[in-house]
Amino acid sequence: MSSRLDLIAIDGPSGSGKSTTAKRTAERLGWSYLDTGAMYRATALALHRAGVELAETAQVKTILDQININQEGTSIFLDGENVSDAIRTMEINQMVTPVSADAQVREAMVRQQQRLGQRGRWVVDGRDIGTVVFPEAVSKIFLVASLRVRSERRFKELSDKGILTTLQEVAEDLERRDLADRTRAISPLRKAKDALEIDTSDRAVSEVVDLIVSHYEHCRTLP
């Protein structure tokens, strides 16, 4: 146990239920929840507002050095402003994949995530948590779901926030992001060798949480 971090790493493609499941798991265990995807979204929003392109590496570094991203509960703050809704628009959806694949951005975010992970007990979700950020996590989970289910979930999420789009547009966006996440050169989306894969397509959130907690309880007893 001494060489492992007492946290739960949850990875998977967009719409697989990572955020909802991670939040509920953290609540069940009384732990803190870290939404790494929101950190990349907040960074994408900051770059967009500043009119800075990823190719402008010096300006990107300046932005990364200056911005302050915090998470309070399930709310995300960028320089003191609650941007929880602003980072979930279709525009940011399309920006976040290249931003999260950028080497400079990724290095800065991973460093910040690892610092947080050393303090306290966390349920962390993302796309490279169990493979890159916290390979020493006690428990690693990889969530999957069908494209149809993932598209319906994301469409409902956007509709509930008053964001106008179509189910087809959401499905096409997810397919693009899936391909980009799997094929990017830096930290591609992949399942850790020792991760438990859970298909959330036809499972209630409570059932998925039960499986995750059970897996954690088993893993923490291993040498």
Tab-separated table of C-alpha atoms in Angstrom:
chain	number	residue	atom	x	y	z
A	1	MET	CA	0.000	0.000	0.000
A	2	SER	CA	2.851	2.414	0.699
A	3	SER	CA	3.756	2.801	-2.995
A	4	ARG	CA	0.128	3.287	-4.038
A	5	LEU	CA	-2.151	6.294	-3.798
A	6	ASP	CA	-5.411	5.729	-1.943
A	7	LEU	CA	-7.611	7.122	-4.687
A	8	ILE	CA	-9.972	5.880	-7.397
A	9	ALA	CA	-9.130	6.688	-11.030
A	10	ILE	CA	-12.056	6.648	-13.467
A	11	ASP	CA	-11.389	6.868	-17.211
A	12	GLY	CA	-13.544	6.493	-20.297
A	13	PRO	CA	-14.845	8.273	-23.399
A	14	SER	CA	-17.114	11.308	-23.342
A	15	GLY	CA	-20.659	10.510	-22.257
A	16	SER	CA	-19.797	7.210	-20.588
A	17	GLY	CA	-20.970	8.577	-17.237
A	18	LYS	CA	-17.626	9.422	-15.653
A	19	SER	CA	-18.561	12.684	-13.964
A	20	THR	CA	-21.912	11.577	-12.550
A	21	THR	CA	-20.491	8.268	-11.363
A	22	ALA	CA	-17.360	9.840	-9.880
A	23	LYS	CA	-19.413	12.423	-7.967
A	24	ARG	CA	-21.731	9.770	-6.539
A	25	THR	CA	-18.800	7.515	-5.622
A	26	ALA	CA	-17.077	10.380	-3.811
A	27	GLU	CA	-20.308	11.143	-1.935
A	28	ARG	CA	-20.703	7.481	-0.976
A	29	LEU	CA	-17.164	7.282	0.408
A	30	GLY	CA	-17.032	10.796	1.869
A	31	TRP	CA	-14.084	11.655	-0.380
A	32	SER	CA	-13.292	14.656	-2.575
A	33	TYR	CA	-14.093	14.634	-6.302
A	34	LEU	CA	-11.750	15.991	-8.978
A	35	ASP	CA	-13.110	16.658	-12.481
A	36	THR	CA	-9.977	16.866	-14.645
A	37	GLY	CA	-12.004	17.293	-17.827
A	38	ALA	CA	-13.419	20.523	-16.427
A	39	MET	CA	-9.868	21.783	-15.885
A	40	TYR	CA	-9.130	21.378	-19.607
A	41	ARG	CA	-12.460	22.968	-20.495
A	42	ALA	CA	-11.702	25.958	-18.276
A	43	THR	CA	-8.302	26.286	-19.951
A	44	ALA	CA	-9.955	26.151	-23.389
A	45	LEU	CA	-12.371	28.878	-22.276
A	46	ALA	CA	-9.509	31.049	-21.012
A	47	LEU	CA	-7.620	30.702	-24.314
A	48	HIS	CA	-10.793	31.433	-26.286
A	49	ARG	CA	-11.559	34.562	-24.286
A	50	ALA	CA	-7.987	35.780	-24.711
A	51	GLY	CA	-8.069	35.074	-28.445
A	52	VAL	CA	-4.968	32.901	-28.145
A	53	GLU	CA	-4.355	29.973	-30.520
A	54	LEU	CA	-2.497	26.832	-29.444
A	55	ALA	CA	0.169	27.540	-32.066
A	56	GLU	CA	1.059	30.714	-30.159
A	57	THR	CA	3.106	28.780	-27.609
A	58	ALA	CA	4.540	31.783	-25.764
A	59	GLN	CA	1.088	33.300	-25.264
A	60	VAL	CA	-0.322	29.923	-24.207
A	61	LYS	CA	2.401	29.639	-21.566
A	62	THR	CA	1.541	33.114	-20.299
A	63	ILE	CA	-2.132	32.148	-19.982
A	64	LEU	CA	-1.247	28.901	-18.188
A	65	ASP	CA	0.982	30.787	-15.763
A	66	GLN	CA	-1.683	33.391	-15.015
A	67	ILE	CA	-5.004	31.551	-14.809
A	68	ASN	CA	-6.354	30.162	-11.562
A	69	ILE	CA	-8.647	27.131	-11.857
A	70	ASN	CA	-10.408	25.907	-8.733
A	71	GLN	CA	-13.099	23.359	-7.996
A	72	GLU	CA	-15.529	23.867	-5.132
A	73	GLY	CA	-17.850	20.905	-4.820
A	74	THR	CA	-19.039	20.336	-8.380
A	75	SER	CA	-18.580	23.970	-9.473
A	76	ILE	CA	-15.595	25.088	-11.554
A	77	PHE	CA	-14.113	28.551	-11.108
A	78	LEU	CA	-11.830	30.359	-13.545
A	79	ASP	CA	-10.103	33.323	-11.914
A	80	GLY	CA	-12.878	33.497	-9.331
A	81	GLU	CA	-15.749	33.273	-11.837
A	82	ASN	CA	-18.102	30.291	-11.783
A	83	VAL	CA	-17.792	28.913	-15.322
A	84	SER	CA	-19.573	25.587	-14.742
A	85	ASP	CA	-22.103	26.317	-17.513
A	86	ALA	CA	-19.785	28.314	-19.780
A	87	ILE	CA	-17.416	25.354	-20.197
A	88	ARG	CA	-20.212	22.969	-21.293
A	89	THR	CA	-21.249	24.665	-24.549
A	90	MET	CA	-20.908	23.010	-27.980
A	91	GLU	CA	-18.238	25.604	-28.828
A	92	ILE	CA	-16.052	24.530	-25.911
A	93	ASN	CA	-16.853	20.879	-26.703
A	94	GLN	CA	-15.187	21.361	-30.077
A	95	MET	CA	-12.216	23.248	-28.615
A	96	VAL	CA	-11.388	21.006	-25.672
A	97	THR	CA	-10.028	18.025	-27.644
A	98	PRO	CA	-7.128	19.893	-29.302
A	99	VAL	CA	-6.499	21.872	-26.114
A	100	SER	CA	-6.291	18.728	-23.989
A	101	ALA	CA	-3.955	17.124	-26.545
A	102	ASP	CA	-1.519	20.051	-26.443
A	103	ALA	CA	1.750	19.049	-24.759
A	104	GLN	CA	2.227	22.336	-22.904
A	105	VAL	CA	-1.336	22.430	-21.589
A	106	ARG	CA	-1.299	18.776	-20.620
A	107	GLU	CA	1.981	19.067	-18.722
A	108	ALA	CA	0.644	21.991	-16.682
A	109	MET	CA	-2.688	20.296	-15.905
A	110	VAL	CA	-1.160	16.909	-15.007
A	111	ARG	CA	1.303	18.594	-12.674
A	112	GLN	CA	-1.544	20.392	-10.894
A	113	GLN	CA	-3.650	17.220	-10.698
A	114	GLN	CA	-0.774	15.209	-9.238
A	115	ARG	CA	-0.151	17.836	-6.571
A	116	LEU	CA	-3.799	17.652	-5.528
A	117	GLY	CA	-3.779	13.863	-5.518
A	118	GLN	CA	-1.016	13.745	-2.948
A	119	ARG	CA	-3.321	15.427	-0.422
A	120	GLY	CA	-6.394	13.623	0.842
A	121	ARG	CA	-8.527	10.936	-0.774
A	122	TRP	CA	-9.958	11.558	-4.202
A	123	VAL	CA	-12.190	10.096	-6.856
A	124	VAL	CA	-10.688	11.443	-10.081
A	125	ASP	CA	-12.160	11.179	-13.567
A	126	GLY	CA	-10.676	11.880	-16.972
A	127	ARG	CA	-9.153	10.088	-19.937
A	128	ASP	CA	-5.620	9.281	-18.777
A	129	ILE	CA	-5.979	9.161	-14.996
A	130	GLY	CA	-5.156	5.488	-14.502
A	131	THR	CA	-2.519	5.395	-17.238
A	132	VAL	CA	-0.626	8.689	-16.886
A	133	VAL	CA	-1.746	10.948	-14.042
A	134	PHE	CA	-2.153	8.365	-11.271
A	135	PRO	CA	-0.858	4.975	-12.482
A	136	GLU	CA	-0.266	4.140	-8.802
A	137	ALA	CA	-3.959	4.545	-7.896
A	138	VAL	CA	-5.305	1.754	-5.688
A	139	SER	CA	-8.391	1.304	-7.884
A	140	LYS	CA	-8.713	1.959	-11.628
A	141	ILE	CA	-12.009	1.965	-13.501
A	142	PHE	CA	-12.717	2.231	-17.241
A	143	LEU	CA	-16.303	3.152	-18.131
A	144	VAL	CA	-17.810	2.454	-21.552
A	145	ALA	CA	-21.262	2.842	-23.118
A	146	SER	CA	-22.786	2.601	-26.583
A	147	LEU	CA	-22.627	5.651	-28.852
A	148	ARG	CA	-26.434	5.823	-28.835
A	149	VAL	CA	-26.632	5.971	-25.049
A	150	ARG	CA	-23.752	8.434	-24.778
A	151	SER	CA	-25.318	10.697	-27.406
A	152	GLU	CA	-28.696	10.664	-25.649
A	153	ARG	CA	-27.072	11.502	-22.315
A	154	ARG	CA	-25.088	14.409	-23.733
A	155	PHE	CA	-28.063	15.705	-25.740
A	156	LYS	CA	-30.227	15.759	-22.596
A	157	GLU	CA	-27.464	17.487	-20.626
A	158	LEU	CA	-27.151	20.227	-23.255
A	159	SER	CA	-30.928	20.582	-23.679
A	160	ASP	CA	-31.410	20.940	-19.927
A	161	LYS	CA	-28.999	23.880	-20.050
A	162	GLY	CA	-30.884	25.509	-22.918
A	163	ILE	CA	-28.171	24.776	-25.482
A	164	LEU	CA	-29.715	24.289	-28.940
A	165	THR	CA	-28.390	21.314	-30.898
A	166	THR	CA	-29.611	18.038	-32.404
A	167	LEU	CA	-29.048	14.431	-31.387
A	168	GLN	CA	-27.256	13.823	-34.695
A	169	GLU	CA	-24.894	16.749	-34.118
A	170	VAL	CA	-24.099	15.459	-30.640
A	171	ALA	CA	-23.433	11.931	-31.962
A	172	GLU	CA	-21.138	13.255	-34.699
A	173	ASP	CA	-19.268	15.397	-32.177
A	174	LEU	CA	-18.775	12.389	-29.888
A	175	GLU	CA	-17.466	10.277	-32.772
A	176	ARG	CA	-14.948	12.991	-33.671
A	177	ARG	CA	-13.826	13.287	-30.069
A	178	ASP	CA	-13.555	9.512	-29.671
A	179	LEU	CA	-11.246	9.280	-32.681
A	180	ALA	CA	-9.151	12.244	-31.565
A	181	ASP	CA	-8.869	10.926	-27.995
A	182	ARG	CA	-7.796	7.444	-29.127
A	183	THR	CA	-5.268	8.583	-31.713
A	184	ARG	CA	-3.621	11.627	-30.125
A	185	ALA	CA	0.131	11.361	-29.665
A	186	ILE	CA	0.127	12.482	-26.030
A	187	SER	CA	-1.780	10.460	-23.406
A	188	PRO	CA	-4.279	8.748	-25.740
A	189	LEU	CA	-7.467	7.327	-24.264
A	190	ARG	CA	-6.849	3.708	-23.341
A	191	LYS	CA	-7.758	1.281	-20.607
A	192	ALA	CA	-5.113	0.638	-17.944
A	193	LYS	CA	-4.071	-3.018	-17.840
A	194	ASP	CA	-5.322	-3.428	-14.274
A	195	ALA	CA	-8.543	-1.410	-14.688
A	196	LEU	CA	-12.031	-2.827	-14.202
A	197	GLU	CA	-14.165	-2.152	-17.293
A	198	ILE	CA	-17.831	-1.366	-16.640
A	199	ASP	CA	-20.453	-0.898	-19.368
A	200	THR	CA	-22.849	1.768	-18.095
A	201	SER	CA	-25.280	1.586	-21.044
A	202	ASP	CA	-28.014	-0.295	-19.183
A	203	ARG	CA	-26.917	0.180	-15.586
A	204	ALA	CA	-28.283	2.634	-13.041
A	205	VAL	CA	-25.725	5.009	-11.550
A	206	SER	CA	-26.209	3.417	-8.131
A	207	GLU	CA	-25.318	-0.002	-9.555
A	208	VAL	CA	-22.147	1.348	-11.164
A	209	VAL	CA	-21.170	3.021	-7.886
A	210	ASP	CA	-21.712	-0.272	-6.052
A	211	LEU	CA	-19.348	-2.023	-8.476
A	212	ILE	CA	-16.701	0.689	-8.105
A	213	VAL	CA	-16.804	0.707	-4.306
A	214	SER	CA	-16.664	-3.091	-4.233
A	215	HIS	CA	-13.667	-3.067	-6.576
A	216	TYR	CA	-11.903	-0.470	-4.431
A	217	GLU	CA	-12.510	-2.484	-1.255
A	218	HIS	CA	-11.010	-5.529	-2.966
A	219	CYS	CA	-8.005	-3.671	-4.401
A	220	ARG	CA	-7.067	-1.983	-1.142
A	221	THR	CA	-6.537	-5.397	0.496
A	222	LEU	CA	-4.007	-6.450	-2.136
A	223	PRO	CA	-0.278	-6.205	-1.347
